[in-house]
Amino acid sequence: MQRYFIKETYEAKSEYSVAGENYHHIVRVMRMKPEDQLFLVFDNGVVILGEISSIDEQEVLIRELSKEDGDKELPVNVTIACGLPKGDKLEWIIQKGTELGGHGFIGFPAKNSIVKWDHKKRGNKVKRLEKIAQEAAEQSHRQLMPEVRLLEKEQELIDSFSTYEKVLIAYEESAKQGEQSLLAETLKTLKPGGNLLIIFGPEGGFAPEEIDVFKENGGVSCGLGPRILRAETAPLYALSAVSYQLEMLL
Amino acid sequence: MQRYFIKETYEAKSEYSVAGENYHHIVRVMRMKPEDQLFLVFDNGVVILGEISSIDEQEVLIRELSKEDGDKELPVNVTIACGLPKGDKLEWIIQKGTELGGHGFIGFPAKNSIVKWDHKKRGNKVKRLEKIAQEAAEQSHRQLMPEVRLLEKEQELIDSFSTYEKVLIAYEESAKQGEQSLLAETLKTLKPGGNLLIIFGPEGGFAPEEIDVFKENGGVSCGLGPRILRAETAPLYALSAVSYQLEMLL
């Protein structure tokens, strides 16, 4: 069934009004009619199953039938920060990473990032990436829409370390050195509601001096197993590992 | 450093001869010269660091300097079987799945598969998929080249169940019902050297009658967490989970 993300906090009402893009999709794309059902996903993660009660020129009115049960979100908020990779890899990381439960996605210019985006370009990119995240969130039945940010400077990322419970750095050299336990050790310490930042390099990987600065600011470098993962594959491994540790190992 | 898969079993020799496609890549693409170094990966998983001793018109002769240490392969052989998905998704599953350690990849026509390939088409497809697997295996420093097969009938897959220690079916309905422990329970029972088959549906998912037949033949259906994963994302989640359980939770 279709899911629509509503940019408001849930509060019990007799009817909910949907306008704008969602209106267009419900009425013009899906051609829904009164009594058709859909999910509304509110900012605060509340999801209701609703039935269309009426449709006019500007808005669709929806009556709540029931709440969606079951939590679809990871028990901890995981933010994935990627040194800007080439081509459409960031789009791709955000689409798959949203399916896998990522809470936020950050692109930042790492030393080895080839792409450089000015302010205007970043603005347009973010809009496009938010659209990809929204579609993936709807398709994968998420209850929260991931936040997408593109940073002008790597330093902004480092300055944000203190806002996270843990900061992990996926570092190929750690993998080559056979470091395979820090990821699990870290995930095991996370409590529901905690937040985790995991940082990934671009194709060229991180420069040693970048790793040093990350570590000086509280980051912990870890491997993601003995195989060398591409820039776009490593974040999916990490999110899958978080899900497995916190949702499957019950 | 470049890795080349050699279709022979390792045995100690004074020099190893490389011809054909690998010769072309070493000499014409990489333009290597005597004394340049590279890795040779043999059929039985032995990897040597070698140095080029001579190059002539047909072959490159390579002298062994040392063996590569450390195991890059998953402790269990995981075969990923996918109901044929649309477009280039299978290419993509095989590229990423090889990075993540998949031992074999099988495409089969599931009830909801839209693509149907005749014998000739399958032959060409397999060649292309093997090339993708080889490139991914080289790039991710694998010690084994994954096997790729495209089946004519789903029954061939079912007939092969008995050759695996465990057969898991990734089933969306299990995920919706909140079944989240069977994957972990199964992975915990696997011993090094064991083999596991994990079956994934195409975009439309499996038909209930397909699941019934899989189960009658010993398959166990399990969820992959509370979010709905696309056909091309689910196999990556499963392979990451296997790696996390068997390589990271030490």
Short mmCIF file of C-alpha atoms in Angstrom, two decimals:
data_model
loop_
_atom_site.label_atom_id
_atom_site.label_comp_id
_atom_site.label_asym_id
_atom_site.label_seq_id
_atom_site.Cartn_x
_atom_site.Cartn_y
_atom_site.Cartn_z
CA MET A 1 0.00 0.00 0.00
CA GLN A 2 1.17 3.55 -0.74
CA ARG A 3 2.97 5.47 2.02
CA TYR A 4 3.08 9.26 2.19
CA PHE A 5 5.41 11.25 4.42
CA ILE A 6 3.61 14.22 5.99
CA LYS A 7 5.74 17.13 7.24
CA GLU A 8 3.82 17.54 10.49
CA THR A 9 3.77 15.95 13.92
CA TYR A 10 0.95 13.49 14.53
CA GLU A 11 -1.97 14.58 16.66
CA ALA A 12 -5.37 12.86 16.80
CA LYS A 13 -7.78 14.59 14.37
CA SER A 14 -11.07 13.63 12.77
CA GLU A 15 -9.47 14.13 9.35
CA TYR A 16 -6.01 14.81 7.92
CA SER A 17 -5.53 17.12 4.97
CA VAL A 18 -2.97 16.20 2.30
CA ALA A 19 -1.98 18.79 -0.35
CA GLY A 20 0.96 19.60 -2.63
CA GLU A 21 3.12 16.84 -4.07
CA ASN A 22 1.44 14.09 -2.09
CA TYR A 23 -1.95 15.34 -3.32
CA HIS A 24 -0.67 15.18 -6.88
CA HIS A 25 0.63 11.65 -6.41
CA ILE A 26 -2.55 10.38 -4.71
CA VAL A 27 -5.00 11.96 -7.16
CA ARG A 28 -3.16 12.25 -10.49
CA VAL A 29 -0.56 9.46 -10.36
CA MET A 30 -2.32 6.78 -8.29
CA ARG A 31 -5.83 8.00 -9.28
CA MET A 32 -7.16 7.08 -5.84
CA LYS A 33 -10.81 7.58 -5.01
CA PRO A 34 -12.75 8.05 -1.77
CA GLU A 35 -12.61 4.91 0.42
CA ASP A 36 -9.19 3.96 -1.00
CA GLN A 37 -6.64 3.31 1.74
CA LEU A 38 -3.08 4.52 2.27
CA PHE A 39 -0.48 5.05 4.99
CA LEU A 40 0.40 8.50 6.34
CA VAL A 41 3.81 8.78 7.98
CA PHE A 42 4.23 11.75 10.33
CA ASP A 43 7.43 13.57 11.30
CA ASN A 44 7.53 11.94 14.71
CA GLY A 45 7.41 8.42 13.27
CA VAL A 46 3.71 7.77 13.89
CA VAL A 47 2.17 5.88 10.96
CA ILE A 48 -1.57 5.63 10.43
CA LEU A 49 -3.59 3.53 8.02
CA GLY A 50 -6.06 5.99 6.54
CA GLU A 51 -9.07 5.98 4.24
CA ILE A 52 -9.80 8.79 1.80
CA SER A 53 -13.03 10.50 2.83
CA SER A 54 -13.07 13.24 0.20
CA ILE A 55 -11.03 14.77 -2.63
CA ASP A 56 -11.37 18.34 -3.91
CA GLU A 57 -9.24 20.55 -6.17
CA GLN A 58 -6.52 21.26 -3.57
CA GLU A 59 -6.64 18.64 -0.89
CA VAL A 60 -7.38 15.05 -0.02
CA LEU A 61 -9.06 14.47 3.34
CA ILE A 62 -8.12 11.24 5.09
CA ARG A 63 -9.74 9.52 8.07
CA GLU A 64 -7.62 7.41 10.43
CA LEU A 65 -8.55 3.73 10.51
CA SER A 66 -5.74 2.42 12.71
CA LYS A 67 -2.08 2.84 13.65
CA GLU A 68 0.61 0.79 11.95
CA ASP A 69 2.04 -1.59 14.52
CA GLY A 70 5.64 -2.71 14.81
CA ASP A 71 8.79 -0.64 14.79
CA LYS A 72 10.49 -0.38 11.41
CA GLU A 73 13.35 1.82 12.58
CA LEU A 74 16.77 0.71 13.82
CA PRO A 75 16.97 0.92 17.64
CA VAL A 76 19.89 3.35 17.30
CA ASN A 77 20.20 6.33 14.98
CA VAL A 78 22.99 5.60 12.53
CA THR A 79 24.35 8.47 10.43
CA ILE A 80 26.43 7.52 7.40
CA ALA A 81 29.04 10.10 6.37
CA CYS A 82 30.73 9.54 3.00
CA GLY A 83 33.73 11.29 1.51
CA LEU A 84 32.16 12.47 -1.75
CA PRO A 85 32.49 9.57 -4.23
CA LYS A 86 32.41 9.77 -8.03
CA GLY A 87 29.40 9.66 -10.34
CA ASP A 88 26.05 8.59 -8.92
CA LYS A 89 27.46 6.50 -6.08
CA LEU A 90 26.13 8.84 -3.38
CA GLU A 91 22.60 8.58 -4.84
CA TRP A 92 23.03 4.88 -4.70
CA ILE A 93 24.39 4.75 -1.15
CA ILE A 94 21.44 6.87 0.01
CA GLN A 95 18.84 4.73 -1.77
CA LYS A 96 20.19 1.42 -0.42
CA GLY A 97 21.24 2.90 2.91
CA THR A 98 17.69 4.20 3.45
CA GLU A 99 16.27 0.71 2.80
CA LEU A 100 18.78 -0.60 5.35
CA GLY A 101 17.63 1.86 8.02
CA GLY A 102 20.13 4.74 7.89
CA HIS A 103 18.88 7.68 9.98
CA GLY A 104 20.94 10.35 8.23
CA PHE A 105 23.37 10.68 5.34
CA ILE A 106 26.18 13.21 5.04
CA GLY A 107 28.41 13.87 2.05
CA PHE A 108 31.65 15.73 2.73
CA PRO A 109 34.74 16.64 0.66
CA ALA A 110 37.48 14.25 1.79
CA LYS A 111 41.12 14.80 0.76
CA ASN A 112 40.80 12.18 -1.98
CA SER A 113 37.37 13.31 -3.19
CA ILE A 114 37.58 14.31 -6.83
CA VAL A 115 34.15 15.96 -7.06
CA LYS A 116 33.91 19.47 -5.64
CA TRP A 117 30.48 21.10 -5.42
CA ASP A 118 29.87 24.82 -4.91
CA HIS A 119 27.04 26.17 -2.76
CA LYS A 120 24.48 26.22 -5.61
CA LYS A 121 25.38 22.75 -6.84
CA ARG A 122 25.13 21.38 -3.30
CA GLY A 123 21.65 22.87 -2.92
CA ASN A 124 20.37 21.16 -6.06
CA LYS A 125 22.12 17.91 -5.18
CA VAL A 126 20.54 17.83 -1.71
CA LYS A 127 17.05 18.22 -3.21
CA ARG A 128 17.69 15.33 -5.56
CA LEU A 129 19.15 13.15 -2.80
CA GLU A 130 16.21 13.94 -0.48
CA LYS A 131 13.84 12.76 -3.20
CA ILE A 132 15.76 9.50 -3.55
CA ALA A 133 15.72 9.04 0.24
CA GLN A 134 11.97 9.72 0.38
CA GLU A 135 11.15 7.20 -2.36
CA ALA A 136 13.35 4.57 -0.71
CA ALA A 137 11.80 5.33 2.70
CA GLU A 138 8.30 4.85 1.27
CA GLN A 139 9.24 1.68 -0.58
CA SER A 140 10.99 0.10 2.43
CA HIS A 141 8.16 1.06 4.85
CA ARG A 142 10.29 3.40 6.95
CA GLN A 143 8.67 5.41 9.74
CA LEU A 144 11.19 8.22 9.54
CA MET A 145 12.58 10.08 6.56
CA PRO A 146 16.40 10.16 6.64
CA GLU A 147 18.03 13.57 6.73
CA VAL A 148 20.51 14.34 3.92
CA ARG A 149 23.28 16.93 4.22
CA LEU A 150 26.18 17.95 1.99
CA LEU A 151 28.98 19.72 3.83
CA GLU A 152 31.23 22.41 2.42
CA LYS A 153 34.20 21.41 4.58
CA GLU A 154 35.38 18.20 6.22
CA GLN A 155 35.94 20.24 9.40
CA GLU A 156 32.15 20.61 9.79
CA LEU A 157 31.96 16.84 10.11
CA ILE A 158 34.74 16.72 12.70
CA ASP A 159 33.07 19.52 14.67
CA SER A 160 29.93 17.35 14.90
CA PHE A 161 31.67 14.32 16.47
CA SER A 162 30.75 15.44 19.99
CA THR A 163 27.03 15.17 19.16
CA TYR A 164 27.34 11.38 18.68
CA GLU A 165 27.70 8.64 21.28
CA LYS A 166 30.28 6.85 19.12
CA VAL A 167 32.16 7.73 15.94
CA LEU A 168 33.47 4.86 13.83
CA ILE A 169 35.84 5.27 10.89
CA ALA A 170 35.75 2.52 8.26
CA TYR A 171 39.42 2.34 7.36
CA GLU A 172 40.79 -0.07 4.77
CA GLU A 173 44.16 -0.23 6.52
CA SER A 174 42.42 -1.45 9.67
CA ALA A 175 40.82 -4.16 7.54
CA LYS A 176 44.18 -5.11 6.02
CA GLN A 177 45.66 -5.32 9.52
CA GLY A 178 42.93 -7.81 10.35
CA GLU A 179 41.11 -5.51 12.80
CA GLN A 180 37.73 -7.20 12.93
CA SER A 181 36.43 -6.91 16.45
CA LEU A 182 36.07 -3.16 17.10
CA LEU A 183 32.91 -2.88 15.03
CA ALA A 184 31.18 -5.63 17.01
CA GLU A 185 32.56 -4.31 20.32
CA THR A 186 31.18 -0.87 19.55
CA LEU A 187 27.77 -2.05 18.35
CA LYS A 188 27.34 -4.17 21.48
CA THR A 189 27.80 -1.10 23.70
CA LEU A 190 25.01 0.88 21.97
CA LYS A 191 21.76 1.30 23.88
CA PRO A 192 18.37 1.83 22.20
CA GLY A 193 18.00 5.50 21.39
CA GLY A 194 21.74 5.97 21.08
CA ASN A 195 23.33 7.56 18.03
CA LEU A 196 26.29 6.44 15.97
CA LEU A 197 28.27 8.15 13.22
CA ILE A 198 30.13 5.94 10.75
CA ILE A 199 32.54 7.62 8.33
CA PHE A 200 33.56 6.20 4.96
CA GLY A 201 36.24 7.36 2.55
CA PRO A 202 35.89 8.10 -1.17
CA GLU A 203 37.32 5.73 -3.82
CA GLY A 204 40.88 6.70 -2.95
CA GLY A 205 40.30 5.99 0.73
CA PHE A 206 41.34 8.29 3.56
CA ALA A 207 44.77 9.94 3.84
CA PRO A 208 46.61 8.89 7.03
CA GLU A 209 46.53 12.50 8.28
CA GLU A 210 42.72 12.52 7.96
CA ILE A 211 42.55 9.39 10.10
CA ASP A 212 44.82 11.03 12.67
CA VAL A 213 42.55 14.08 12.95
CA PHE A 214 39.44 11.85 13.19
CA LYS A 215 41.10 9.88 15.99
CA GLU A 216 42.28 13.00 17.84
CA ASN A 217 38.63 14.04 17.87
CA GLY A 218 37.37 10.75 19.31
CA GLY A 219 36.87 8.59 16.22
CA VAL A 220 37.67 4.88 16.36
CA SER A 221 38.94 3.23 13.19
CA CYS A 222 37.68 -0.28 12.42
CA GLY A 223 37.73 -2.85 9.65
CA LEU A 224 34.69 -4.29 7.91
CA GLY A 225 36.01 -7.78 7.37
CA PRO A 226 38.94 -9.17 5.38
CA ARG A 227 37.70 -8.25 1.90
CA ILE A 228 38.24 -4.84 0.35
CA LEU A 229 34.83 -3.20 -0.15
CA ARG A 230 34.13 -0.48 -2.68
CA ALA A 231 33.22 3.00 -1.40
CA GLU A 232 29.54 2.36 -2.17
CA THR A 233 29.46 -1.14 -0.63
CA ALA A 234 31.05 -0.48 2.77
CA PRO A 235 28.16 1.65 4.15
CA LEU A 236 25.69 -1.12 3.28
CA TYR A 237 27.82 -3.67 5.12
CA ALA A 238 27.94 -1.42 8.19
CA LEU A 239 24.17 -0.77 8.24
CA SER A 240 23.46 -4.49 7.76
CA ALA A 241 25.81 -5.27 10.66
CA VAL A 242 24.01 -2.76 12.90
CA SER A 243 20.66 -4.32 12.01
CA TYR A 244 21.97 -7.85 12.58
CA GLN A 245 23.52 -6.99 15.94
CA LEU A 246 20.62 -4.94 17.28
CA GLU A 247 17.55 -6.43 15.54
CA MET A 248 18.39 -10.06 14.82
CA LEU A 249 20.61 -11.22 17.68
CA LEU A 250 17.74 -11.16 20.13
CA MET B 1 48.54 -4.35 -6.54
CA GLN B 2 47.04 -6.24 -9.49
CA ARG B 3 45.56 -9.70 -8.88
CA TYR B 4 45.20 -12.33 -11.59
CA PHE B 5 43.11 -15.49 -11.29
CA ILE B 6 44.92 -18.49 -12.77
CA LYS B 7 42.80 -21.49 -13.81
CA GLU B 8 45.17 -24.07 -12.33
CA THR B 9 45.88 -25.57 -8.92
CA TYR B 10 48.92 -24.22 -7.13
CA GLU B 11 52.06 -26.33 -7.04
CA ALA B 12 55.55 -25.05 -6.23
CA LYS B 13 57.41 -24.21 -9.45
CA SER B 14 60.49 -22.14 -10.27
CA GLU B 15 58.34 -20.02 -12.60
CA TYR B 16 54.66 -19.63 -13.47
CA SER B 17 53.56 -18.97 -17.02
CA VAL B 18 50.68 -16.56 -17.68
CA ALA B 19 49.11 -16.33 -21.15
CA GLY B 20 45.80 -15.37 -22.78
CA GLU B 21 43.63 -12.63 -21.28
CA ASN B 22 45.81 -12.18 -18.21
CA TYR B 23 48.88 -11.85 -20.47
CA HIS B 24 47.07 -9.15 -22.45
CA HIS B 25 46.11 -7.27 -19.28
CA ILE B 26 49.59 -7.49 -17.73
CA VAL B 27 51.51 -6.53 -20.89
CA ARG B 28 49.15 -4.35 -22.96
CA VAL B 29 46.81 -2.79 -20.38
CA MET B 30 49.07 -2.44 -17.31
CA ARG B 31 52.26 -2.28 -19.40
CA MET B 32 54.18 -4.15 -16.71
CA LYS B 33 57.89 -4.84 -17.15
CA PRO B 34 60.29 -7.44 -15.72
CA GLU B 35 60.70 -7.03 -11.93
CA ASP B 36 57.19 -5.58 -11.59
CA GLN B 37 55.15 -7.38 -8.93
CA LEU B 38 51.64 -8.84 -8.94
CA PHE B 39 49.45 -11.41 -7.20
CA LEU B 40 48.55 -14.76 -8.77
CA VAL B 41 45.42 -16.40 -7.38
CA PHE B 42 45.16 -20.16 -8.03
CA ASP B 43 42.03 -22.34 -8.25
CA ASN B 44 42.59 -23.82 -4.81
CA GLY B 45 42.73 -20.40 -3.13
CA VAL B 46 46.52 -20.17 -2.82
CA VAL B 47 47.71 -16.63 -3.56
CA ILE B 48 51.34 -15.79 -4.29
CA LEU B 49 53.10 -12.46 -4.59
CA GLY B 50 55.15 -12.79 -7.77
CA GLU B 51 57.73 -10.84 -9.70
CA ILE B 52 57.88 -10.82 -13.50
CA SER B 53 61.09 -12.52 -14.63
CA SER B 54 60.52 -12.33 -18.40
CA ILE B 55 57.94 -11.35 -21.03
CA ASP B 56 57.83 -12.72 -24.58
CA GLU B 57 55.22 -12.64 -27.35
CA GLN B 58 52.89 -15.24 -25.80
CA GLU B 59 53.61 -15.51 -22.11
CA VAL B 60 54.74 -13.75 -18.98
CA LEU B 61 56.98 -15.77 -16.64
CA ILE B 62 56.56 -15.01 -12.96
CA ARG B 63 58.73 -15.98 -10.01
CA GLU B 64 57.16 -16.53 -6.58
CA LEU B 65 58.37 -14.10 -3.92
CA SER B 66 56.03 -15.11 -1.08
CA LYS B 67 52.55 -16.33 -0.22
CA GLU B 68 49.76 -13.91 0.65
CA ASP B 69 48.91 -14.38 4.31
CA GLY B 70 45.50 -14.09 5.90
CA ASP B 71 42.24 -15.67 4.80
CA LYS B 72 40.03 -13.42 2.70
CA GLU B 73 37.22 -15.94 2.27
CA LEU B 74 34.11 -16.38 4.42
CA PRO B 75 34.51 -19.38 6.77
CA VAL B 76 31.41 -20.95 5.19
CA ASN B 77 30.53 -21.20 1.50
CA VAL B 78 27.45 -19.08 0.90
CA THR B 79 25.58 -19.52 -2.38
CA ILE B 80 23.12 -16.76 -3.31
CA ALA B 81 20.20 -17.87 -5.49
CA CYS B 82 18.06 -15.10 -6.97
CA GLY B 83 14.75 -15.34 -8.79
CA LEU B 84 15.71 -13.58 -12.02
CA PRO B 85 15.21 -9.83 -11.42
CA LYS B 86 14.68 -7.13 -14.02
CA GLY B 87 17.30 -5.10 -15.89
CA ASP B 88 20.89 -5.22 -14.71
CA LYS B 89 20.08 -6.09 -11.09
CA LEU B 90 21.64 -9.55 -11.29
CA GLU B 91 24.92 -8.04 -12.59
CA TRP B 92 24.79 -5.72 -9.67
CA ILE B 93 24.01 -8.39 -7.07
CA ILE B 94 26.94 -10.44 -8.37
CA GLN B 95 29.38 -7.51 -8.33
CA LYS B 96 28.50 -6.43 -4.79
CA GLY B 97 27.88 -9.98 -3.57
CA THR B 98 31.36 -10.99 -4.73
CA GLU B 99 32.90 -8.11 -2.76
CA LEU B 100 30.92 -9.33 0.25
CA GLY B 101 32.28 -12.85 -0.04
CA GLY B 102 29.60 -14.85 -1.89
CA HIS B 103 30.96 -18.26 -2.94
CA GLY B 104 28.47 -18.86 -5.74
CA PHE B 105 25.59 -17.08 -7.48
CA ILE B 106 22.59 -18.73 -9.12
CA GLY B 107 19.89 -17.06 -11.20
CA PHE B 108 16.67 -19.04 -11.64
CA PRO B 109 13.25 -18.30 -13.18
CA ALA B 110 10.88 -17.78 -10.24
CA LYS B 111 7.10 -17.63 -10.74
CA ASN B 112 7.19 -13.82 -10.61
CA SER B 113 10.29 -13.42 -12.76
CA ILE B 114 9.46 -11.39 -15.84
CA VAL B 115 12.66 -12.05 -17.76
CA LYS B 116 12.87 -15.41 -19.50
CA TRP B 117 16.17 -16.41 -21.10
CA ASP B 118 16.59 -19.22 -23.65
CA HIS B 119 19.62 -21.51 -23.70
CA LYS B 120 21.71 -19.24 -25.97
CA LYS B 121 20.88 -16.09 -24.03
CA ARG B 122 21.78 -17.82 -20.77
CA GLY B 123 25.15 -18.84 -22.18
CA ASN B 124 26.03 -15.28 -23.13
CA LYS B 125 24.70 -13.90 -19.85
CA VAL B 126 26.79 -16.33 -17.79
CA LYS B 127 29.95 -15.23 -19.61
CA ARG B 128 29.17 -11.59 -18.86
CA LEU B 129 28.31 -12.33 -15.23
CA GLU B 130 31.50 -14.36 -14.76
CA LYS B 131 33.51 -11.40 -16.03
CA ILE B 132 31.80 -9.11 -13.52
CA ALA B 133 32.46 -11.63 -10.72
CA GLN B 134 36.13 -11.93 -11.73
CA GLU B 135 36.69 -8.17 -11.75
CA ALA B 136 34.96 -7.81 -8.37
CA ALA B 137 36.97 -10.75 -6.98
CA GLU B 138 40.23 -9.13 -8.09
CA GLN B 139 39.25 -5.72 -6.75
CA SER B 140 38.08 -7.04 -3.37
CA HIS B 141 41.17 -9.29 -2.97
CA ARG B 142 39.24 -12.55 -3.01
CA GLN B 143 41.15 -15.84 -2.98
CA LEU B 144 38.43 -17.73 -4.83
CA MET B 145 36.47 -16.83 -7.92
CA PRO B 146 32.72 -17.20 -7.33
CA GLU B 147 30.87 -19.65 -9.57
CA VAL B 148 27.94 -18.24 -11.57
CA ARG B 149 25.07 -20.37 -12.88
CA LEU B 150 21.79 -19.57 -14.63
CA LEU B 151 19.18 -22.32 -14.33
CA GLU B 152 16.56 -23.19 -16.91
CA LYS B 153 14.04 -24.36 -14.30
CA GLU B 154 13.36 -23.55 -10.66
CA GLN B 155 13.17 -27.31 -10.05
CA GLU B 156 16.93 -27.59 -10.65
CA LEU B 157 17.45 -25.31 -7.66
CA ILE B 158 15.11 -27.36 -5.47
CA ASP B 159 16.87 -30.57 -6.54
CA SER B 160 20.15 -29.10 -5.27
CA PHE B 161 18.89 -28.39 -1.72
CA SER B 162 20.26 -31.69 -0.41
CA THR B 163 23.82 -30.64 -1.32
CA TYR B 164 23.70 -27.80 1.24
CA GLU B 165 23.95 -27.95 5.02
CA LYS B 166 21.21 -25.34 5.36
CA VAL B 167 18.79 -23.67 2.93
CA LEU B 168 17.38 -20.28 3.93
CA ILE B 169 14.55 -18.53 2.09
CA ALA B 170 14.43 -14.75 2.43
CA TYR B 171 10.68 -14.21 2.55
CA GLU B 172 9.08 -10.79 2.86
CA GLU B 173 6.07 -12.23 4.65
CA SER B 174 8.36 -13.64 7.34
CA ALA B 175 9.80 -10.14 7.74
CA LYS B 176 6.30 -8.63 7.97
CA GLN B 177 5.41 -11.20 10.62
CA GLY B 178 8.43 -10.01 12.59
CA GLU B 179 10.40 -13.23 12.19
CA GLN B 180 13.87 -11.96 13.02
CA SER B 181 15.70 -14.72 14.87
CA LEU B 182 15.88 -17.64 12.43
CA LEU B 183 18.65 -16.03 10.39
CA ALA B 184 20.86 -15.59 13.46
CA GLU B 185 19.93 -19.03 14.84
CA THR B 186 20.91 -20.64 11.55
CA LEU B 187 24.17 -18.73 11.12
CA LYS B 188 25.23 -19.64 14.66
CA THR B 189 24.93 -23.36 13.87
CA LEU B 190 27.25 -23.18 10.84
CA LYS B 191 30.73 -24.64 11.26
CA PRO B 192 33.76 -23.49 9.26
CA GLY B 193 33.76 -25.29 5.92
CA GLY B 194 29.99 -25.64 5.94
CA ASN B 195 27.84 -24.51 3.03
CA LEU B 196 24.68 -22.44 3.00
CA LEU B 197 22.19 -21.65 0.26
CA ILE B 198 20.12 -18.47 0.60
CA ILE B 199 17.24 -17.96 -1.83
CA PHE B 200 15.82 -14.55 -2.78
CA GLY B 201 12.72 -13.69 -4.78
CA PRO B 202 12.45 -11.39 -7.79
CA GLU B 203 10.80 -7.94 -7.53
CA GLY B 204 7.33 -9.48 -7.13
CA GLY B 205 8.55 -11.72 -4.31
CA PHE B 206 7.77 -15.44 -4.03
CA ALA B 207 4.35 -16.97 -4.57
CA PRO B 208 3.09 -18.80 -1.44
CA GLU B 209 3.10 -22.11 -3.35
CA GLU B 210 6.79 -21.62 -4.16
CA ILE B 211 7.53 -21.12 -0.46
CA ASP B 212 5.56 -24.30 0.33
CA VAL B 213 7.65 -26.35 -2.12
CA PHE B 214 10.89 -24.85 -0.79
CA LYS B 215 9.84 -25.76 2.75
CA GLU B 216 8.75 -29.28 1.79
CA ASN B 217 12.28 -29.73 0.48
CA GLY B 218 13.98 -28.56 3.66
CA GLY B 219 14.15 -24.78 3.19
CA VAL B 220 13.63 -22.49 6.20
CA SER B 221 12.01 -19.11 5.58
CA CYS B 222 13.38 -16.15 7.51
CA GLY B 223 13.09 -12.38 7.63
CA LEU B 224 15.92 -9.92 7.12
CA GLY B 225 14.78 -7.29 9.60
CA PRO B 226 11.66 -5.10 9.79
CA ARG B 227 12.28 -3.01 6.67
CA ILE B 228 11.27 -4.15 3.20
CA LEU B 229 14.43 -4.62 1.13
CA ARG B 230 14.54 -4.48 -2.66
CA ALA B 231 15.38 -7.67 -4.56
CA GLU B 232 18.94 -6.42 -5.14
CA THR B 233 19.49 -5.24 -1.56
CA ALA B 234 18.41 -8.34 0.39
CA PRO B 235 21.32 -10.57 -0.75
CA LEU B 236 23.83 -7.92 0.38
CA TYR B 237 22.18 -7.75 3.79
CA ALA B 238 22.39 -11.55 4.11
CA LEU B 239 26.06 -11.75 3.07
CA SER B 240 26.95 -8.89 5.43
CA ALA B 241 25.13 -10.70 8.25
CA VAL B 242 27.08 -13.92 7.55
CA SER B 243 30.36 -11.99 7.63
CA TYR B 244 29.40 -10.16 10.82
CA GLN B 245 28.33 -13.35 12.61
CA LEU B 246 31.26 -15.50 11.47
CA GLU B 247 34.11 -13.02 11.00
CA MET B 248 33.44 -10.12 13.37
CA LEU B 249 31.77 -11.68 16.44
CA LEU B 250 34.99 -13.38 17.52
#
